Structure formats: structure tokens, C-alpha cells
Coordinates of C-alpha atoms in Angstrom, one line a residue:
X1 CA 5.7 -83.0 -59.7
X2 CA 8.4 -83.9 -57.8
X3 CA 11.5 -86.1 -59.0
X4 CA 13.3 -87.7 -56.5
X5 CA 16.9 -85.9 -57.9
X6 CA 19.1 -84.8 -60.8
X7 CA 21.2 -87.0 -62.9
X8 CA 23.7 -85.0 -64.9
X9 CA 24.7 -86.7 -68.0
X10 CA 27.7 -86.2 -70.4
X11 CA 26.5 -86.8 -73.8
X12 CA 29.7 -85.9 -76.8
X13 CA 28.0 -85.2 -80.2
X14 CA 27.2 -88.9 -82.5
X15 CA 28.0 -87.0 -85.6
X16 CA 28.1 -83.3 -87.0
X17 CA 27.1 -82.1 -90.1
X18 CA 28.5 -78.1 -90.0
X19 CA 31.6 -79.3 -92.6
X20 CA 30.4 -81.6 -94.4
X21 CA 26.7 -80.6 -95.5
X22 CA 27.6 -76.6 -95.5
X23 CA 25.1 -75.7 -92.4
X24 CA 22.6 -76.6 -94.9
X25 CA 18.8 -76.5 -93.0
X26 CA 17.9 -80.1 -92.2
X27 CA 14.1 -80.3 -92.8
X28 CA 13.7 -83.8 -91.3
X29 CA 15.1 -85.9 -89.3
X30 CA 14.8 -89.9 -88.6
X31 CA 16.0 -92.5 -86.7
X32 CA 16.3 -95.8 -88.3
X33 CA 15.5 -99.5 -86.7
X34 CA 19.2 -100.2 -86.8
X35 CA 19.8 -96.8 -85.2
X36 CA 20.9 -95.2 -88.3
X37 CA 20.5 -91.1 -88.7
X38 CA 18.5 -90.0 -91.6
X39 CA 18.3 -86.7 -92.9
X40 CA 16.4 -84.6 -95.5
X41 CA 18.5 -81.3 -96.5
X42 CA 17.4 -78.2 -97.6
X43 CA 18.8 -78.0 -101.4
X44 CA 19.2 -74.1 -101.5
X45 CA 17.2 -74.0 -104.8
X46 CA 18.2 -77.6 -106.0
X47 CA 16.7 -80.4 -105.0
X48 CA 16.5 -81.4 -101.5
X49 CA 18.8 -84.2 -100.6
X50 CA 18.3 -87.4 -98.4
X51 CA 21.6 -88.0 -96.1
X52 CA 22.3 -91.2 -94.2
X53 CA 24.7 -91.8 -91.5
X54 CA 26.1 -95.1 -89.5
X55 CA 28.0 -95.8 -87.0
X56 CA 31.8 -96.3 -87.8
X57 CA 31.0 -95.0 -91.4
X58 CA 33.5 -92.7 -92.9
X59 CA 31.6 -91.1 -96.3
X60 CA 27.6 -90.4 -96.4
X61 CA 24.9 -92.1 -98.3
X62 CA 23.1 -90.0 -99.7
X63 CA 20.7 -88.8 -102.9
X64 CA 19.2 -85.9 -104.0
X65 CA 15.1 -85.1 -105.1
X66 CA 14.3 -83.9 -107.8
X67 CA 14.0 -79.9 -107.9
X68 CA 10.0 -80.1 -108.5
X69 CA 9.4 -82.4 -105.9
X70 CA 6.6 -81.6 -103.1
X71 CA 7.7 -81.0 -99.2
X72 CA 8.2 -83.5 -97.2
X73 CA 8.3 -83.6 -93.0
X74 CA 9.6 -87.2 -92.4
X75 CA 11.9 -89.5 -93.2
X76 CA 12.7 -93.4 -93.0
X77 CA 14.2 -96.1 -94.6
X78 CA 12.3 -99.3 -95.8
X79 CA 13.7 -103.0 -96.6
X80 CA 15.4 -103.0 -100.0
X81 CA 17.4 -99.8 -99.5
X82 CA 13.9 -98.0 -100.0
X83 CA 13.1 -94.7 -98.6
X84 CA 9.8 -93.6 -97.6
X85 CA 9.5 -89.6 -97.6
X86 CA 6.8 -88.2 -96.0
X87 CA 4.6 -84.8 -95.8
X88 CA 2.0 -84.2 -92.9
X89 CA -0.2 -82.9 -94.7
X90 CA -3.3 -84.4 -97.0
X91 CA -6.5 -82.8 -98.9
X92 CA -9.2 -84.9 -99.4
X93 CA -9.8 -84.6 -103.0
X94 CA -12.7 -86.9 -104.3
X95 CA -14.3 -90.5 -103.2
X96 CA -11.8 -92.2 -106.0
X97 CA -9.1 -89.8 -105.3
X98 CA -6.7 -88.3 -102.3
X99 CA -3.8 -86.8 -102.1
X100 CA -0.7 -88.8 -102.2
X101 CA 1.8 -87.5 -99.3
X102 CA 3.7 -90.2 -98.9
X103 CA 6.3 -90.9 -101.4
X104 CA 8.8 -94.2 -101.7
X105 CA 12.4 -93.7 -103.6
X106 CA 14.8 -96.0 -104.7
X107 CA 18.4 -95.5 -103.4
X108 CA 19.5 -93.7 -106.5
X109 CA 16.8 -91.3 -105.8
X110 CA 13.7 -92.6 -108.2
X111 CA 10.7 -92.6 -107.2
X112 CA 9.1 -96.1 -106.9
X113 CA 5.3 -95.3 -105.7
X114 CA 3.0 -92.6 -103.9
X115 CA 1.0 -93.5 -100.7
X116 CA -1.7 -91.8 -98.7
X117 CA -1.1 -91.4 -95.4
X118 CA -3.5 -88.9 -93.8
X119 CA -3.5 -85.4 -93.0
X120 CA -1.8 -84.2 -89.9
X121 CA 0.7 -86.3 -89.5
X122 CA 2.8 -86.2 -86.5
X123 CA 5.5 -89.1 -86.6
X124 CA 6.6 -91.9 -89.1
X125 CA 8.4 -94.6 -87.5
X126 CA 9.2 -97.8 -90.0
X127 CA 10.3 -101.2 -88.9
X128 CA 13.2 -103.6 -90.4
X129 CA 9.8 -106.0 -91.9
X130 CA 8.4 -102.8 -93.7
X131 CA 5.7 -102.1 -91.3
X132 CA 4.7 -98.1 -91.1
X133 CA 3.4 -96.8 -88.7
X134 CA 2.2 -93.3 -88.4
X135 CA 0.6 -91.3 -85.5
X136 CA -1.1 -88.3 -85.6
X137 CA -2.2 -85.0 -84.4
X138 CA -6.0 -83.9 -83.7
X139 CA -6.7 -82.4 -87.0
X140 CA -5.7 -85.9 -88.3
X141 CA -8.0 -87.4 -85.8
X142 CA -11.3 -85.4 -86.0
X143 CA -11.2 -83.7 -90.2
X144 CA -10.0 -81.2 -92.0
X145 CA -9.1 -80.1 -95.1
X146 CA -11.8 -82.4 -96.7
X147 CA -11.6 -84.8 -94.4
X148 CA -14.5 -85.6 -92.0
X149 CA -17.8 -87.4 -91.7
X150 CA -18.7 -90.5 -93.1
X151 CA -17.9 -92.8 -95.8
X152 CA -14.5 -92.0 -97.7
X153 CA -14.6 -88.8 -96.0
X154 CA -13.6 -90.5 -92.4
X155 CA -10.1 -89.7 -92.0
X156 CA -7.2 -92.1 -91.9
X157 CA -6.0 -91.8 -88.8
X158 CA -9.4 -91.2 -87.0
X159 CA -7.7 -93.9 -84.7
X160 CA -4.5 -91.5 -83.7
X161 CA -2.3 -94.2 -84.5
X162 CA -2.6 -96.8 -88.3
X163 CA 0.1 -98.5 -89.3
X164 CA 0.2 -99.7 -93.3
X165 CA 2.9 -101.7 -94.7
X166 CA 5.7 -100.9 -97.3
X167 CA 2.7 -100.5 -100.1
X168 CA 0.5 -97.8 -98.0
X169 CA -1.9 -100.8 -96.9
X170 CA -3.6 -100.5 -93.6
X171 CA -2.8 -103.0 -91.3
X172 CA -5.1 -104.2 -88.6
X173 CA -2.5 -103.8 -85.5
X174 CA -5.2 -103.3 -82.2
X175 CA -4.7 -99.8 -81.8
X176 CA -8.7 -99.3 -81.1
X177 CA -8.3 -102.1 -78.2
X178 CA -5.1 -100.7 -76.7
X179 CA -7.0 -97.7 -74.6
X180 CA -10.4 -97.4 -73.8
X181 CA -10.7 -93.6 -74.4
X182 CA -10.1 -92.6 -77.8
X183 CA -6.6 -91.0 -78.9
X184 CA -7.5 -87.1 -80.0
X185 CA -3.9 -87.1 -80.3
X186 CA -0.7 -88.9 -80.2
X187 CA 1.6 -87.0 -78.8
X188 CA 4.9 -89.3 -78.7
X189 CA 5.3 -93.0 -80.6
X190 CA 8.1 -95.5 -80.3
X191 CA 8.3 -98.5 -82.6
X192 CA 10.6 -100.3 -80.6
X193 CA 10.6 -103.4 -82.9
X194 CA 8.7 -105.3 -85.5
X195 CA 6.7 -106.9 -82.7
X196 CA 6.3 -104.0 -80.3
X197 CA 5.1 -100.2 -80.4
X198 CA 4.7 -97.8 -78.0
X199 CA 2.5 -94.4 -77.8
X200 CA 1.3 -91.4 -75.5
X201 CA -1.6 -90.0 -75.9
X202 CA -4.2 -87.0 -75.2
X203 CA -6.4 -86.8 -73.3
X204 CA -5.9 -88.7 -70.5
X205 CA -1.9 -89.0 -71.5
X206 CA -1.8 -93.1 -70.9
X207 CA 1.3 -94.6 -71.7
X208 CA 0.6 -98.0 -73.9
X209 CA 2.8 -100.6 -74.5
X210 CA 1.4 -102.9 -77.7
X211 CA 3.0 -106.4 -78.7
X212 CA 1.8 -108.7 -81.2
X213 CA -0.2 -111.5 -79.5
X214 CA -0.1 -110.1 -76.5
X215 CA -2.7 -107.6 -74.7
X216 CA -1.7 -103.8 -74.4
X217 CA -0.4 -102.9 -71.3
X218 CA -1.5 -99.1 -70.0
X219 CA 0.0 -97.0 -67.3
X220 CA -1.7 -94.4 -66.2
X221 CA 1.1 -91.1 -66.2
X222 CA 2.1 -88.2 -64.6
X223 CA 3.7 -86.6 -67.0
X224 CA 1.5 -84.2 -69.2
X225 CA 2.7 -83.0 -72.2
X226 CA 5.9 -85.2 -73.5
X227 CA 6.0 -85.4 -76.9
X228 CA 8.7 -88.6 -77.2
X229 CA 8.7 -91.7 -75.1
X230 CA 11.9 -93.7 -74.7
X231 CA 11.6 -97.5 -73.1
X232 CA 12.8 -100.6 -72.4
X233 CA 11.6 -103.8 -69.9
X234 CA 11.7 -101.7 -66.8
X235 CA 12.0 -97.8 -67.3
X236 CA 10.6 -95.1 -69.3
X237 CA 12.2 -91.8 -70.2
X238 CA 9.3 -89.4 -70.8
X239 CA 11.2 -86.1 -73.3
X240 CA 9.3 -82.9 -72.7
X241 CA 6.3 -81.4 -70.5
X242 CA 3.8 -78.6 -70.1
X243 CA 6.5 -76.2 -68.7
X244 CA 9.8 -77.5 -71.2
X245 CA 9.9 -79.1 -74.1
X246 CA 13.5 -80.5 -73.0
X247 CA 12.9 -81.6 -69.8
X248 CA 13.7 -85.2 -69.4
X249 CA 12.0 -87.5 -66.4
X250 CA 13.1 -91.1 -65.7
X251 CA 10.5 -93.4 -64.4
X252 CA 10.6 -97.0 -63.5
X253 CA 7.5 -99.7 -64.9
X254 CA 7.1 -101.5 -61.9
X255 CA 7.0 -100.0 -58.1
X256 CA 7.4 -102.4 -55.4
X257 CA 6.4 -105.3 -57.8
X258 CA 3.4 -103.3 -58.8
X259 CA 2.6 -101.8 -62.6
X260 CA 2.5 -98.3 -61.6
X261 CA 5.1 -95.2 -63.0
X262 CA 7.4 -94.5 -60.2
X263 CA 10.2 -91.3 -60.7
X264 CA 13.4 -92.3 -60.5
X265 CA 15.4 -88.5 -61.6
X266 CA 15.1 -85.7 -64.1
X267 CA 18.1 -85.9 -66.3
X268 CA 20.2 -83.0 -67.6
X269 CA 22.2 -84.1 -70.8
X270 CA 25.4 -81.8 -70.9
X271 CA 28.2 -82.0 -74.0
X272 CA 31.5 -82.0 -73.5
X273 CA 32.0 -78.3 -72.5
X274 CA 29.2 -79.1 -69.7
X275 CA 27.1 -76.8 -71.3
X276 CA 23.6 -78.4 -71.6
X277 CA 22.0 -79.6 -74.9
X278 CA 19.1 -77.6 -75.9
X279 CA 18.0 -79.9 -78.4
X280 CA 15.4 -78.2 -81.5
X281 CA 14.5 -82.1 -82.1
X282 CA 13.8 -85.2 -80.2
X283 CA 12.7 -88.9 -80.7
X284 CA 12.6 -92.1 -79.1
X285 CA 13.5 -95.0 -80.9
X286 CA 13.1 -98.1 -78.7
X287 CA 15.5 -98.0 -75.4
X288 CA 17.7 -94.9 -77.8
X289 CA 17.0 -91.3 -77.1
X290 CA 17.9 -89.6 -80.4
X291 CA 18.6 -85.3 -80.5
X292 CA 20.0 -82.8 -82.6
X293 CA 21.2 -79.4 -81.6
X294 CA 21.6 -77.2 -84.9
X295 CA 24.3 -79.8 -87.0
X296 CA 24.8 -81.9 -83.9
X297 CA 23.3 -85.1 -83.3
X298 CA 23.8 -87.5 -80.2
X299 CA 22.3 -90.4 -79.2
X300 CA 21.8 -91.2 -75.6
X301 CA 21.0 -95.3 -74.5
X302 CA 18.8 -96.1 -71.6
X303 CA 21.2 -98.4 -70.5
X304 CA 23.3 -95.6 -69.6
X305 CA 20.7 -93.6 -67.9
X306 CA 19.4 -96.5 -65.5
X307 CA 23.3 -97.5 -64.7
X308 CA 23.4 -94.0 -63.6
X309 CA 20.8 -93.6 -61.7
X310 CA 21.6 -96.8 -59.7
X311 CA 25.4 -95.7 -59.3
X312 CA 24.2 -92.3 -57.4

């Protein structure tokens, strides 16, 4: 496909964690609603340990798990300094029973409850209200590892997208009524706010825009393969493709007063030595692109991407 040009962007490092955490693994990362950074750390034999990180803060908050506790694959923060822990994976185990993956900790590191999620998780995104929503891959969709058929045994997120609030309760959000052809996997999710979320989806890769009370707005995409979605009113970044999993394409919503995806520019993100990222992670988190390279993480607004575009 072809973009109508390159925008290249200088993007200086948000915060890096080489000093101060050791160039300890990070397992997970997470961006919060208030566009917080959230980390789990590798504990090198201790327990693992949750980090978080805020603008214009000076120290970290942080906690450490206990050594025996299980592996987890997300991470995000819930009302009440709460933090919800996540793994992606989940056995069935009986009709009264299933595994718990999902675990909620108090700030000092205590764990409050377990939740089940579903297997095959692919993204956790949490809201400032406590809502969870969860997206996931086909495995997650279709059965496996007990789950599958009817009855108990349907899985959780046969949907490709459930979201549950802060006490692992489904919620009914629409998610059925947002596309016609059923999600076999959600490849990208934004939770933009309480009142709005956003997903991509196989196999027809829509792009769906949900808001409470409203109905779902679709576009029908270009873009195959992305695997995070950042948005606001009028543009979409779509993060990743077929042929690179850091390629960045800029649409606009609306072309010529019509709801239809129209390129705007690929993007190149450079740091400050103009060499360019080459992010191992990537999320959108309403109009924020978040990334980390190795210790470094940036943040990259929309704002600044569409003022760019309209300067050049």
C-alpha cells in the first residue's frame, strides 16, 4: 500500500530503567489511564517486582511478589491503589472450578483476590472506574486447554473481547453488536476512556470504535496485521503490519467528509542520536503511543504526529 510520504519524528526517551532497576528483564509492561508506566521486573530468584513511574516523579513506586507466586504477562493498576496482575494463560479445570489467572494486590504487595479471565489472553487494558477489559487471541476464542464446547466449557472470551469489572464480573459492553463477523482474534485494543474502547480484529481486520450509548462505528482497513491501534476524533495510527512489526501508518477518519480510512504518512520515530527506535513493545493507549526499547521507554502523542503531518 502506498502512503502518501514519510514523517520523521524525534522521540527523546520518557524514562530509563538501565540504573536504576540493574538491566533487570521487564516481563510486562502497561500503560495506565492517567498515562502512567507500569512494569513487572524479573526478581533474579526473588520475587518479581511491580514498578511504577509518573511523570515529573523523582523516586519509584514500587513492590515486590512474593517468591512462590505464579507468572504473570500483564499489568495494570485499578482504583484504590490496586493492581491487577495478569497471566494469559487458563486450564479449564472442572464445572465448579477454573483456574484463577488473574490476581489483584494491594499496594504493599498483598494479595486482595484471584479472578478468571480466560485463556489466551492477548491485552489487559483497565479504566480509572475499574472496568477490565481483556482481548484475546484465537486459542482464547475457539478452546483449548479444557476449554471448548458447550455449557461451562464455552470459553470466556469466545467473544474476542469481555470486559469484567474490578471483581472479575462480566460486563455486558456490546462487543457481539459492534461487528457483524465474529472476532477470531483481537489483534490490537485501546481503551481510550471509561466511555470509549477501541479494537482490531481478524479476519476481516475492521477497525471499531465502541461508546457507551452510542452505536459502534466500523471502518473497513487497509492495514493487515497491526497489532496496536492509536486514536483520537479524526486520525488513527495503525503500529505494525504483515511485512514489520514497527511500521507505523497514519490515517485520517474521515476523507472528504466521508467515514472512510484515508493515509496520511508512514512515520519513522528516531531518538535523539537519529538512530530509529526499534521498539521490542508497543501499545496504544487512547490518542498515546507507548514503546520501550530494552530499558527505554517513550511516549509519542497524536497530537504531535497530526501537527506534523499538516506542517510538511
Amino acid at each position: 500500500m502506498h502512503m502518501v510520504r514519510t514523517l520523521d519524528v524525534e522521540v527523546h526517551p520518557f524514562v530509563d530503567t538501565t540504573e536504576s532497576l540493574a538491566a533487570r528483564e521487564a516481563k510486562a509492561w502497561g500503560g495506565a489511564p492517567d498515562n502512567s508506566v507500569w512494569w513487572l521486573m524479573d526478581g533474579e530468584g526473588e520475587g518479581d517486582e511491580v514498578l511504577h513511574f509518573a511523570d515529573a516523579w523523582d523516586t519509584w513506586e514500587r513492590f515486590t511478589l512474593p517468591r512462590d507466586s505464579p507468572d504473570f504477562h500483564s499489568v495494570q493498576p485499578l482504583p484504590g491503589g490496586e493492581v491487577l496482575l495478569v497471566n494469559a494463560r487458563c486450564r479449564y479445570l472442572s464445572e465448579q472450578q477454573h483456574e484463577r489467572n488473574a490476581h489483584v494486590y494491594s499496594p504493599e504487595g498483598a494479595v486482595l483476590r484471584e479472578l478468571t479471565l480466560g485463556d489466551d489472553i492477548a491485552d489487559v487494558q483497565t479504566t480509572s472506574d475499574g472496568q477490565v477489559w481483556v482481548s484475546y487471541f484465537d486459542e482464547g476464542v475457539i478452546g483449548n486447554r479444557g476449554w471448548g464446547g458447550k455449557g461451562t466449557r464455552r470459553p470466556i472470551g469466545e467473544d474476542g473481547l469481555a470486559c469484567f469489572d474490578a471483581l472479575g464480573q462480566r460486563q455486558e459492553r456490546g462487543v457481539r453488536m459492534a461487528v457483524s463477523q465474529r472476532i477470531v482474534d483481537c489483534y490490537a485494543l485501546n481503551v481510550a476512556s471509561e466511555q470509549e474502547t477501541w479494537f482490531y480484529s481478524y479476519t476481516d481486520f475492521p477497525l471499531v470504535r465502541m461508546r457507551s450509548g452510542q452505536p459502534s462505528t466500523v471502518w473497513q482497513s487497509p492495514v493487515r496485521g497491526a497489532h496496536a491501534i492509536v486514536v483520537s476524533d479524526t486520525h488513527v495510527l495503525f503500529v505494525g503490519d504483515d511485512d514489520d512489526a514497527c511500521q507505523l501508518q497514519l490515517f485520517t477518519l474521515y476523507d472528504r467528509g466521508h467515514q472512510r480510512l484515508a493515509p496520511v504518512a508512514r512515520v519513522v520515530l528516531t531518538d535523539e542520536t537519529g538512530r530509529p527506535w526499534r521498539p521490542s513493545w508497543l501499545r496504544g493507549r487512547g490518542p498515546w503511543l507507548h514503546g520501550a526499547e530494552g530499558a527505554r521507554h517513550f511516549r509519542v502523542p497524536m497530537e504531535a504526529l497530526i501537527s506534523r503531518a499538516a506542517a510538511t
